PDB file of C-alpha atoms in Angstrom:
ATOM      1  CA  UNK W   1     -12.874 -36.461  45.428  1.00 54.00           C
ATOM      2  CA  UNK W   2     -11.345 -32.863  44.630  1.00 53.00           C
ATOM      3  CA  UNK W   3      -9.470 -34.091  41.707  1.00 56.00           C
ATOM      4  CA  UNK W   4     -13.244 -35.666  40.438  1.00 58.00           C
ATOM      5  CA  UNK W   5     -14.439 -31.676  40.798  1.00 53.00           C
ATOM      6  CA  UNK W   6     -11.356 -29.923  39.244  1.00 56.00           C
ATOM      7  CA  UNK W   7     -10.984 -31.900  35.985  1.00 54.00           C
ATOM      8  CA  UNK W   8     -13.728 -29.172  33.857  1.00 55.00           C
ATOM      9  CA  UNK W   9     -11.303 -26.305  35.215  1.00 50.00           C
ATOM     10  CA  UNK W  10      -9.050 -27.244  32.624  1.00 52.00           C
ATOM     11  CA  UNK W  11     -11.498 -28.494  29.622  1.00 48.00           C
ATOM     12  CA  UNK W  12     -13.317 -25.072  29.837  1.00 47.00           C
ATOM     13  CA  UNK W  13     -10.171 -23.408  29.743  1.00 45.00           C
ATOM     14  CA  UNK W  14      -9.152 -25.193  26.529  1.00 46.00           C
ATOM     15  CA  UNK W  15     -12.257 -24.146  25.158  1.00 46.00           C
ATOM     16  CA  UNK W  16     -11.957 -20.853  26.048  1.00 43.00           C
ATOM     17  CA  UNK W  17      -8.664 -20.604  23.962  1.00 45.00           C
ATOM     18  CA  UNK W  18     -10.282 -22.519  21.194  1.00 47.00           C
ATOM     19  CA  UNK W  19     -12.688 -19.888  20.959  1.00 47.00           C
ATOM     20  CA  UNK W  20      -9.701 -17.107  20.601  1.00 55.00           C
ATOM     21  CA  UNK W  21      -8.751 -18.977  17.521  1.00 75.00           C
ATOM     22  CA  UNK W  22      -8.097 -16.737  14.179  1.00 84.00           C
ATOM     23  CA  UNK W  23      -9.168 -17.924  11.003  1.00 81.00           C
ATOM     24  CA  UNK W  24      -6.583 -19.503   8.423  1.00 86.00           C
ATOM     25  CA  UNK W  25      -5.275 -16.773   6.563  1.00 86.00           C
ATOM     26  CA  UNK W  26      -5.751 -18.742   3.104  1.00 87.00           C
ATOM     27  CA  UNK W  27      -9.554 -19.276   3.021  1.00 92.00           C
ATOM     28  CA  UNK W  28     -11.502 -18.758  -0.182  1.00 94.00           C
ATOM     29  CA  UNK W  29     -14.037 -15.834   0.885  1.00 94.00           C
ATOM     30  CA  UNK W  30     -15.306 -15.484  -2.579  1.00 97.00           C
ATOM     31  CA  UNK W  31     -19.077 -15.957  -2.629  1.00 96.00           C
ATOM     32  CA  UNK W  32     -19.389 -16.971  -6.170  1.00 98.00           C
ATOM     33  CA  UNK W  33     -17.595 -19.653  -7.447  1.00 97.00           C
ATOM     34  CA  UNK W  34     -17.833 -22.986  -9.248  1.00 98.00           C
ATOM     35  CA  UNK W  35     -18.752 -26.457  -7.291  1.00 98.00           C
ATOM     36  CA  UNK W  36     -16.363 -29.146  -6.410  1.00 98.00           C
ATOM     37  CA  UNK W  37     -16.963 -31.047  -9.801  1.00 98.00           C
ATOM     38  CA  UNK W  38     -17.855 -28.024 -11.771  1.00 98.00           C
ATOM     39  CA  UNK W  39     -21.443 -28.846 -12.840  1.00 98.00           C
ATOM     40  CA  UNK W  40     -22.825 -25.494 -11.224  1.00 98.00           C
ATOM     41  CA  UNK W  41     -21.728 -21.719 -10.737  1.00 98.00           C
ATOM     42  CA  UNK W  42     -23.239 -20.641  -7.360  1.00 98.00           C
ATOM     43  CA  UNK W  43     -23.361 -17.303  -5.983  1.00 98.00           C
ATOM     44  CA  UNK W  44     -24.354 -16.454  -2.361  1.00 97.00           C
ATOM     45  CA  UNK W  45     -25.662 -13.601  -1.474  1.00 96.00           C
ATOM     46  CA  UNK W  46     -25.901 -12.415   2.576  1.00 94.00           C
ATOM     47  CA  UNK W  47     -29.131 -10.376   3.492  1.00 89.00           C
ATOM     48  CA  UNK W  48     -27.068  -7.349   4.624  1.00 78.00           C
ATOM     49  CA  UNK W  49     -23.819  -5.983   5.794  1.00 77.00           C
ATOM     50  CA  UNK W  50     -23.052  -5.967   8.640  1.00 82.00           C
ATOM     51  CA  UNK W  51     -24.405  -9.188   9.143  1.00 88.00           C
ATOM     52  CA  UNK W  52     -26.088  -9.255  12.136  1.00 88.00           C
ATOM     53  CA  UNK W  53     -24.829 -11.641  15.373  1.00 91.00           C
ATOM     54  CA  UNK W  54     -27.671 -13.885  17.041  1.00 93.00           C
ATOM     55  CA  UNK W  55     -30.352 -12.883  14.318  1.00 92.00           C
ATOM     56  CA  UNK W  56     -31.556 -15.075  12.251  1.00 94.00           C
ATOM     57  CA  UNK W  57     -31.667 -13.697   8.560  1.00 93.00           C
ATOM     58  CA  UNK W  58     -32.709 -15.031   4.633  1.00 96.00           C
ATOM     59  CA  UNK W  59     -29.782 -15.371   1.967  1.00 97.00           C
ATOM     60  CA  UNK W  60     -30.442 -16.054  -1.513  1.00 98.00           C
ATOM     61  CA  UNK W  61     -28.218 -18.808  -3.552  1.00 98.00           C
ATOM     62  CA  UNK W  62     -28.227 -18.114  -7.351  1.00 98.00           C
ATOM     63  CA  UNK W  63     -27.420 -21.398  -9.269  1.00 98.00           C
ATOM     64  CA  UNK W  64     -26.478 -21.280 -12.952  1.00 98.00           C
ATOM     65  CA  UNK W  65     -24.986 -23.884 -15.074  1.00 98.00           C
ATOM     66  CA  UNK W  66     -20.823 -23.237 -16.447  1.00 98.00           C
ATOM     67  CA  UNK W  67     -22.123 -21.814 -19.522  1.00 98.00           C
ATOM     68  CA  UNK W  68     -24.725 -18.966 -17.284  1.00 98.00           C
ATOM     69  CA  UNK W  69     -27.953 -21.034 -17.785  1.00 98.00           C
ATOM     70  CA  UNK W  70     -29.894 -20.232 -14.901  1.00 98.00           C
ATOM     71  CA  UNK W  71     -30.818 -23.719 -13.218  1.00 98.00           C
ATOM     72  CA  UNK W  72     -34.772 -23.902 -11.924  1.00 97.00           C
ATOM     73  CA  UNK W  73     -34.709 -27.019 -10.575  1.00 97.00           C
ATOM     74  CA  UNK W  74     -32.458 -27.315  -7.775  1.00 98.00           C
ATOM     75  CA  UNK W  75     -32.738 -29.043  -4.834  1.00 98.00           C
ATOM     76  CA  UNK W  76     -30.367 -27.671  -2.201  1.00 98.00           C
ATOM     77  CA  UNK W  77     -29.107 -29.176   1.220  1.00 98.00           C
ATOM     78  CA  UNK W  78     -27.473 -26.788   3.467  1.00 98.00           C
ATOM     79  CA  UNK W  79     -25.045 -27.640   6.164  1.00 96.00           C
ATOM     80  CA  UNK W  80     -22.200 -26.193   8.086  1.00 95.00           C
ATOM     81  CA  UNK W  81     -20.241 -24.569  11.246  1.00 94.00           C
ATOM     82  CA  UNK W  82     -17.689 -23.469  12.747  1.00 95.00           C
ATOM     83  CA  UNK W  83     -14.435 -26.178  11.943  1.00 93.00           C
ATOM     84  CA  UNK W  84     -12.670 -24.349  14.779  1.00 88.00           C
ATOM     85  CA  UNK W  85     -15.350 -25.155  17.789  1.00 89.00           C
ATOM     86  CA  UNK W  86     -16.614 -28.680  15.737  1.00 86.00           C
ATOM     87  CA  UNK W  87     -20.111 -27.183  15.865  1.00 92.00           C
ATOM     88  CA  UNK W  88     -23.293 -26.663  13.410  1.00 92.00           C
ATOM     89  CA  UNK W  89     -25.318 -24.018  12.842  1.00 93.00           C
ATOM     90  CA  UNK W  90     -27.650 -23.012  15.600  1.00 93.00           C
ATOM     91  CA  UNK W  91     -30.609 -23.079  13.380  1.00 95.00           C
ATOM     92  CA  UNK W  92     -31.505 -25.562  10.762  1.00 96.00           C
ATOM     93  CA  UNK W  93     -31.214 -23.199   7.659  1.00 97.00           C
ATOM     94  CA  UNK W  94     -33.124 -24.657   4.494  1.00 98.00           C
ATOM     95  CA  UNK W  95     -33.943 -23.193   1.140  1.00 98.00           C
ATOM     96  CA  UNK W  96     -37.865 -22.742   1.128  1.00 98.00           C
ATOM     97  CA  UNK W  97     -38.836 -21.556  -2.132  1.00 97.00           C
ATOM     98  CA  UNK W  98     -37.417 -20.710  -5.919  1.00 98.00           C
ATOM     99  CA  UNK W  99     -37.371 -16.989  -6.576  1.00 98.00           C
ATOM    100  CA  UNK W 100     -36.977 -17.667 -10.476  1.00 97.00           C
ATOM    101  CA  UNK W 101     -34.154 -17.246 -12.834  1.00 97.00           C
ATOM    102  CA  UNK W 102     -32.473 -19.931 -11.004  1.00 98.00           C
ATOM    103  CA  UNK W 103     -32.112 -17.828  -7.109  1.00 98.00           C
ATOM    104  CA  UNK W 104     -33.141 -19.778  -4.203  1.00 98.00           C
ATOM    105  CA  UNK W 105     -34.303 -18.385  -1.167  1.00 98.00           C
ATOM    106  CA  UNK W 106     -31.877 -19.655   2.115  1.00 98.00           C
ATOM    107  CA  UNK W 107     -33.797 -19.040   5.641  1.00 98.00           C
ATOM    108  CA  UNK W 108     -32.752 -19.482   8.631  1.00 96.00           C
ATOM    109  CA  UNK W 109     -29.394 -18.512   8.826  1.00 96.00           C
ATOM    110  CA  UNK W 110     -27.875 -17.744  12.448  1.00 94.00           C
ATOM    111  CA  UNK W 111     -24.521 -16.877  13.434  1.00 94.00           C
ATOM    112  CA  UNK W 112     -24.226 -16.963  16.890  1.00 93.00           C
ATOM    113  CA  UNK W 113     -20.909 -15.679  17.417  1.00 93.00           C
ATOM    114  CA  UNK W 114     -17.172 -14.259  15.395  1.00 92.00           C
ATOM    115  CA  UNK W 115     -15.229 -16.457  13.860  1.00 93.00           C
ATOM    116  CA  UNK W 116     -15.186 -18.733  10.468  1.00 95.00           C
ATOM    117  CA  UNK W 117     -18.133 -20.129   9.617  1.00 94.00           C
ATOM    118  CA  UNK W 118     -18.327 -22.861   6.570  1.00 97.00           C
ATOM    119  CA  UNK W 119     -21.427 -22.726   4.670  1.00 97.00           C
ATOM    120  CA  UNK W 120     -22.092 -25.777   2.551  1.00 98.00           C
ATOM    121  CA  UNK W 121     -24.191 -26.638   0.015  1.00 98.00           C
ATOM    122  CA  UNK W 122     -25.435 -29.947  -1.807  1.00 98.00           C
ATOM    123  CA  UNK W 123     -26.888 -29.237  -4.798  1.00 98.00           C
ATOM    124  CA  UNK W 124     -29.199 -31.846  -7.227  1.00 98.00           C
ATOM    125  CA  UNK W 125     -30.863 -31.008 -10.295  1.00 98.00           C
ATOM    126  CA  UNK W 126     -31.078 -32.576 -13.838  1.00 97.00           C
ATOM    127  CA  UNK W 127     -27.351 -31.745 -14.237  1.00 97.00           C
ATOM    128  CA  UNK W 128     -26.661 -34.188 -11.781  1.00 98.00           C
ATOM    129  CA  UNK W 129     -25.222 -33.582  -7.660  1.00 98.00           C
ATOM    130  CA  UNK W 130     -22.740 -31.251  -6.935  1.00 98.00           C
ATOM    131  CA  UNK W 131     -21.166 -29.951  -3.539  1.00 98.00           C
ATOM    132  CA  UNK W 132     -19.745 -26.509  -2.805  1.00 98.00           C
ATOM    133  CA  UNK W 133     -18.066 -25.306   0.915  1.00 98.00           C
ATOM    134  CA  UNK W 134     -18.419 -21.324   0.979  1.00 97.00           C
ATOM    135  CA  UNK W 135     -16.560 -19.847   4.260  1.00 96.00           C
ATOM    136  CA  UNK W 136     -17.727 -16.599   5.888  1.00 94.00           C
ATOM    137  CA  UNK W 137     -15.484 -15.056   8.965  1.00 92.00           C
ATOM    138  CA  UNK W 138     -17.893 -12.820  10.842  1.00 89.00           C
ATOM    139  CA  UNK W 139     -15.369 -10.347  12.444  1.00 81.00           C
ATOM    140  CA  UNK W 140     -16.359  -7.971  15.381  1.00 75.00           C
ATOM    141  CA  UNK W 141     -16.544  -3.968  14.048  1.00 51.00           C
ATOM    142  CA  UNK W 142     -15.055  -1.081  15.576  1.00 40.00           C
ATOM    143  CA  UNK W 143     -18.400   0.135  16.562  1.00 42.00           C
ATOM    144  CA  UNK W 144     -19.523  -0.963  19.803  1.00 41.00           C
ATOM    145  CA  UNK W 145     -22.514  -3.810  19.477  1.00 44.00           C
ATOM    146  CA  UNK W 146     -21.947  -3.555  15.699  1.00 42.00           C
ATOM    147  CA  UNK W 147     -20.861  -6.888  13.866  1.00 38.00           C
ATOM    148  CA  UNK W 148     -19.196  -6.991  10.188  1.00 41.00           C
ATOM    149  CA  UNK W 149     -18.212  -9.480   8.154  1.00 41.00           C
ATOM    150  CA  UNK W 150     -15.311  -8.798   5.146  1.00 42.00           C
ATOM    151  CA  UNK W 151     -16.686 -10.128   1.933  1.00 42.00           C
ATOM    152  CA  UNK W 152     -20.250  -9.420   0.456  1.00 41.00           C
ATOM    153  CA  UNK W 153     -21.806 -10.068  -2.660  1.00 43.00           C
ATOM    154  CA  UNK W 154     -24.023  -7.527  -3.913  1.00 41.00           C
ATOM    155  CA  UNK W 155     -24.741  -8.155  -7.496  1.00 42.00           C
ATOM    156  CA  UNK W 156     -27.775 -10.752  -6.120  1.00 45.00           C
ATOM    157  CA  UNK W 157     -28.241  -7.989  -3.443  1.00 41.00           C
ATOM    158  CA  UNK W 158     -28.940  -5.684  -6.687  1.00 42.00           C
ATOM    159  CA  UNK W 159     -31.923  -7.775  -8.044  1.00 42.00           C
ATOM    160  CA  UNK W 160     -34.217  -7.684  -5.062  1.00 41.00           C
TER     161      UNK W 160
END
């Protein structure tokens, strides 16, 4: 019977360690580059920075073709998590409208903790389909409460 009643002691121990885990230090944190078969250039842009922890927020996804067309008819899938904990988003983040000049509004968007976050994207339009993995570590700032993540993209950040 006690050995029924001490076996989560150890899982949630393990899973407190996974938790600790650091990021690979060879991720891509650029937040424009092409997709995996190099039909589209896609730039995401984060509301803010610092982003904020437990809020949810609106990103905008600018999708051009390899030559800088801006593409208007996109339809965009968005996925993702945390590889490190094997979890999703706690939200269902969607795109819900075109912006024009081929930017896409993402909403949302939750991060409910640190840690690196994969952001992925399946993109369709008359080009053809297209996938693209963006990763995002949301690190913990030196001011208490505060939350910051490294990389930001303000050139779409520029245009509102």
């Amino acid at each position: 019977m006690l050995k029924k009643l001490y076996w989560p002691i150890p899982a949630i121990a393990l899973a407190s360690l996974v938790g600790c885990m650091t990021p690979p230090t060879d991720l891509n944190l650029s937040l424009t580059r092409p997709t995996d078969e190099k039909l589209y250039v896609v730039e995401l842009a984060p509301p803010s920075s610092p982003i904020e922890i437990n809020k949810i927020h609106s990103w905008k996804i600018k999708v051009s073709s390899p030559t800088g067309t801006a593409v208007s008819d996109a339809k965009i899938l968005i996925g993702g998590g945390m590889p490190q904990h094997g979890h999703g988003f706690p939200t269902k983040p969607r795109v819900t409208r075109a912006l024009g000049d081929g930017t896409y509004l993402l909403e949302g968007m939750k991060f409910s903790m640190t840690g690196w976050w994969e952001i992925k994207l399946d993109i369709q339009s008359s080009l053809g389909a297209d996938a693209i993995t963006f990763n995002k570590v949301i690190e913990q700032s030196t001011s208490a409460g505060d939350f910051a993540a490294p990389s930001t993209n303000a050139s779409l950040q520029a245009r509102e």
